[in-house]
mmCIF file of C-alpha atoms in Angstrom:
data_model
loop_
_atom_site.group_PDB
_atom_site.id
_atom_site.type_symbol
_atom_site.label_atom_id
_atom_site.label_comp_id
_atom_site.label_asym_id
_atom_site.label_seq_id
_atom_site.Cartn_x
_atom_site.Cartn_y
_atom_site.Cartn_z
ATOM 1 C CA MET A 1 98.836 81.205 90.436
ATOM 2 C CA LYS A 2 100.182 83.774 93.882
ATOM 3 C CA ALA A 3 102.872 86.211 93.353
ATOM 4 C CA ARG A 4 104.373 84.661 96.646
ATOM 5 C CA TYR A 5 104.866 81.511 95.475
ATOM 6 C CA VAL A 6 106.397 82.900 91.951
ATOM 7 C CA LEU A 7 108.659 85.696 94.418
ATOM 8 C CA LEU A 8 109.841 82.573 96.759
ATOM 9 C CA THR A 9 110.911 80.522 93.548
ATOM 10 C CA ALA A 10 112.658 83.452 92.089
ATOM 11 C CA PHE A 11 114.581 84.625 95.704
ATOM 12 C CA LEU A 12 115.327 81.330 95.818
ATOM 13 C CA SER A 13 116.867 81.071 92.331
ATOM 14 C CA LEU A 14 118.617 84.007 93.129
ATOM 15 C CA ILE A 15 119.949 82.960 96.024
ATOM 16 C CA ILE A 16 121.727 79.273 95.036
ATOM 17 C CA ASN A 17 122.290 80.711 90.978
ATOM 18 C CA GLY A 18 124.611 83.260 93.061
ATOM 19 C CA ILE A 19 125.790 80.545 95.825
ATOM 20 C CA SER A 20 127.217 78.386 92.818
ATOM 21 C CA LEU A 21 129.143 80.970 91.285
ATOM 22 C CA TYR A 22 128.248 79.625 88.097
ATOM 23 C CA ASN A 23 125.018 80.517 87.273
ATOM 24 C CA LEU A 24 125.705 84.052 88.961
ATOM 25 C CA PRO A 25 124.596 86.053 86.102
ATOM 26 C CA ILE A 26 121.601 83.944 85.621
ATOM 27 C CA GLY A 27 120.493 84.964 89.786
ATOM 28 C CA TYR A 28 120.347 88.494 88.007
ATOM 29 C CA ILE A 29 117.811 88.450 86.072
ATOM 30 C CA SER A 30 115.964 86.705 88.603
ATOM 31 C CA ILE A 31 115.725 90.190 90.976
ATOM 32 C CA PHE A 32 114.242 91.374 87.646
ATOM 33 C CA VAL A 33 111.685 88.403 87.775
ATOM 34 C CA MET A 34 110.807 89.668 90.973
ATOM 35 C CA MET A 35 110.617 93.330 90.236
ATOM 36 C CA LEU A 36 108.898 92.919 87.503
ATOM 37 C CA ILE A 37 105.861 90.336 89.431
ATOM 38 C CA PHE A 38 106.213 92.631 92.710
ATOM 39 C CA ILE A 39 105.439 96.369 90.869
ATOM 40 C CA PRO A 40 102.105 95.031 89.791
ATOM 41 C CA ASN A 41 100.918 93.036 92.730
ATOM 42 C CA LEU A 42 101.955 96.197 94.838
ATOM 43 C CA PHE A 43 98.989 98.334 92.943
ATOM 44 C CA LEU A 44 96.680 95.292 92.428
ATOM 45 C CA ARG A 45 97.234 95.142 96.449
ATOM 46 C CA ILE A 46 96.504 98.976 96.760
ATOM 47 C CA ILE A 47 93.303 98.823 95.464
ATOM 48 C CA ALA A 48 91.980 95.996 97.446
ATOM 49 C CA ILE A 49 93.142 98.127 100.730
ATOM 50 C CA GLY A 50 91.150 100.643 98.897
ATOM 51 C CA LYS A 51 88.183 98.954 98.389
ATOM 52 C CA LYS A 52 87.947 96.846 101.795
ATOM 53 C CA ARG A 53 88.361 100.791 102.920
ATOM 54 C CA LYS A 54 85.537 101.978 101.376
ATOM 55 C CA VAL A 55 82.791 99.442 102.132
ATOM 56 C CA GLN A 56 83.805 99.974 105.884
ATOM 57 C CA GLY A 57 82.961 103.117 104.903
ATOM 58 C CA SER A 58 85.859 105.259 104.133
ATOM 59 C CA ASN A 59 85.466 108.160 101.883
ATOM 60 C CA ASN A 60 88.886 110.097 101.998
ATOM 61 C CA ILE A 61 90.875 111.333 98.611
ATOM 62 C CA PHE A 62 93.555 108.199 99.406
ATOM 63 C CA VAL A 63 90.162 105.862 98.916
ATOM 64 C CA LYS A 64 88.827 107.973 96.370
ATOM 65 C CA ALA A 65 92.043 107.675 94.316
ATOM 66 C CA ALA A 66 93.526 103.527 95.036
ATOM 67 C CA ILE A 67 89.977 102.423 94.061
ATOM 68 C CA ASP A 68 90.103 105.216 90.703
ATOM 69 C CA PHE A 69 93.575 103.523 90.187
ATOM 70 C CA GLU A 70 91.508 100.477 88.738
ATOM 71 C CA LYS A 71 89.707 102.355 86.155
ATOM 72 C CA ASN A 72 92.798 103.001 83.981
ATOM 73 C CA THR A 73 93.444 101.117 81.816
ATOM 74 C CA HIS A 74 96.913 99.477 81.861
ATOM 75 C CA SER A 75 98.480 97.961 78.411
ATOM 76 C CA LYS A 76 99.710 94.277 78.621
ATOM 77 C CA ILE A 77 102.277 94.887 75.838
ATOM 78 C CA PRO A 78 104.499 96.242 78.423
ATOM 79 C CA TYR A 79 104.520 93.340 80.811
ATOM 80 C CA ILE A 80 105.030 90.640 77.702
ATOM 81 C CA LEU A 81 107.961 92.307 75.837
ATOM 82 C CA LEU A 82 109.930 92.125 79.900
ATOM 83 C CA MET A 83 108.899 88.549 79.560
ATOM 84 C CA MET A 84 110.281 88.034 76.591
ATOM 85 C CA VAL A 85 113.644 89.722 77.695
ATOM 86 C CA MET A 86 113.951 87.775 80.733
ATOM 87 C CA TYR A 87 113.470 84.527 77.997
ATOM 88 C CA PHE A 88 116.116 85.493 75.969
ATOM 89 C CA GLY A 89 118.054 86.845 78.428
ATOM 90 C CA GLY A 90 118.681 83.627 80.398
ATOM 91 C CA THR A 91 119.024 81.742 77.340
ATOM 92 C CA GLY A 92 121.669 84.023 76.466
ATOM 93 C CA LEU A 93 122.649 84.020 79.463
ATOM 94 C CA ILE A 94 123.155 80.381 80.063
ATOM 95 C CA TYR A 95 124.394 79.520 76.475
ATOM 96 C CA PHE A 96 127.158 81.874 77.346
ATOM 97 C CA GLN A 97 128.152 80.158 80.529
ATOM 98 C CA ILE A 98 127.808 76.620 78.290
ATOM 99 C CA TYR A 99 130.196 78.049 75.912
ATOM 100 C CA GLN A 100 132.287 79.282 78.534
ATOM 101 C CA TYR A 101 132.600 77.788 80.628
ATOM 102 C CA ASP A 102 136.042 76.396 80.860
ATOM 103 C CA TYR A 103 136.717 80.258 81.589
ATOM 104 C CA ILE A 104 134.322 80.714 84.591
ATOM 105 C CA ASP A 105 135.420 77.149 85.425
ATOM 106 C CA ARG A 106 139.660 78.446 85.961
ATOM 107 C CA LEU A 107 138.144 82.221 87.343
ATOM 108 C CA ILE A 108 136.150 80.268 90.238
ATOM 109 C CA THR A 109 139.332 77.559 90.723
ATOM 110 C CA ASP A 110 141.481 80.439 91.227
ATOM 111 C CA ASN A 111 139.119 82.452 93.502
ATOM 112 C CA VAL A 112 137.546 80.523 95.791
ATOM 113 C CA HIS A 113 139.302 77.719 98.035
ATOM 114 C CA LEU A 114 136.917 75.942 99.742
ATOM 115 C CA PRO A 115 137.430 72.504 98.784
ATOM 116 C CA ILE A 116 133.351 71.675 100.041
ATOM 117 C CA PHE A 117 132.559 74.313 97.820
ATOM 118 C CA TYR A 118 133.569 71.726 94.526
ATOM 119 C CA THR A 119 131.247 68.895 96.127
ATOM 120 C CA VAL A 120 128.622 71.219 96.023
ATOM 121 C CA ALA A 121 128.716 73.194 93.163
ATOM 122 C CA PRO A 122 127.301 70.553 90.435
ATOM 123 C CA TYR A 123 124.530 70.514 92.450
ATOM 124 C CA LEU A 124 123.624 73.934 92.587
ATOM 125 C CA VAL A 125 124.055 74.666 89.353
ATOM 126 C CA GLY A 126 121.449 71.890 88.269
ATOM 127 C CA VAL A 127 119.192 73.214 90.857
ATOM 128 C CA GLY A 128 120.179 77.011 89.875
ATOM 129 C CA TYR A 129 118.942 76.106 85.965
ATOM 130 C CA VAL A 130 115.630 74.706 87.937
ATOM 131 C CA LEU A 131 114.568 76.724 89.731
ATOM 132 C CA PHE A 132 115.242 80.145 87.565
ATOM 133 C CA ALA A 133 113.055 77.621 85.139
ATOM 134 C CA ALA A 134 110.165 77.124 87.243
ATOM 135 C CA SER A 135 110.553 81.347 88.302
ATOM 136 C CA LEU A 136 110.027 81.769 84.862
ATOM 137 C CA VAL A 137 107.641 79.353 83.653
ATOM 138 C CA MET A 138 105.535 80.663 87.032
ATOM 139 C CA MET A 139 106.191 84.601 85.884
ATOM 140 C CA THR A 140 104.363 83.625 82.709
ATOM 141 C CA VAL A 141 101.007 81.765 84.414
ATOM 142 C CA HIS A 142 101.196 84.623 87.281
ATOM 143 C CA PHE A 143 100.351 87.350 84.479
ATOM 144 C CA ARG A 144 97.969 85.601 82.342
ATOM 145 C CA LYS A 145 95.976 85.041 85.318
ATOM 146 C CA ILE A 146 96.451 88.582 85.586
ATOM 147 C CA PHE A 147 95.968 89.854 82.412
ATOM 148 C CA GLN A 148 92.385 87.530 82.891
ATOM 149 C CA GLU A 149 91.345 89.005 86.282
ATOM 150 C CA ALA A 150 92.908 92.070 87.249
ATOM 151 C CA GLY A 151 90.399 95.297 86.489
ATOM 152 C CA ILE A 152 93.679 97.165 85.975
ATOM 153 C CA PHE A 153 94.432 95.559 82.727
ATOM 154 C CA GLN A 154 90.259 95.631 81.209
ATOM 155 C CA LYS A 155 89.267 97.823 79.521
ATOM 156 C CA ASN A 156 86.682 100.447 81.527
ATOM 157 C CA GLU A 157 84.971 103.596 79.967
ATOM 158 C CA GLU A 158 84.468 104.926 82.986
ATOM 159 C CA SER A 159 85.862 107.969 84.994
ATOM 160 C CA LYS A 160 89.973 107.816 84.972
ATOM 161 C CA TYR A 161 90.370 110.457 87.363
ATOM 162 C CA VAL A 162 89.029 111.000 91.304
ATOM 163 C CA GLU A 163 85.595 112.187 90.949
ATOM 164 C CA SER A 164 84.538 114.851 92.723
ATOM 165 C CA GLY A 165 81.249 115.783 93.002
ATOM 166 C CA ARG A 166 80.815 115.814 89.431
ATOM 167 C CA ARG A 167 82.158 113.741 86.076
ATOM 168 C CA SER A 168 85.007 115.129 84.092
ATOM 169 C CA SER A 169 82.833 114.792 81.474
ATOM 170 C CA GLU A 170 79.550 116.818 82.729
ATOM 171 C CA ARG A 171 81.643 119.794 83.098
#
């Protein structure tokens, strides 16, 4: 699954949950879903650009560093723990929103004076739940694919530093 689809779904979840006001805390978690997807994909993109420039014949320190970054092995555990936090946080906030619905409803009705909002809000709440759940599932599928394919998550016995003519093991 491509990162742009996950980012788009999480962004739509943020917007819809923010507009509905009832699901605003769930919208905040969508920001963290976007960050969790964006940061590893940024590094994967840097590696891809470095490989492309190496093929084109560029041989400067930035290209070597971008290619060598793939040789550093990254642990999957922080990403798995963060995904679990997203699931537990989302579940907890949904439970809280349902449990405290009367108080949230009273707060919103006392402060929002738009009649159209009250006809649209129930639909936005439902769409917000669906988009949030979809972004979490898509995030999990995306990371499963990245963990299997990306070189930064695979064990690598090569040099972990930019080579300057000699390998660090030859010194």
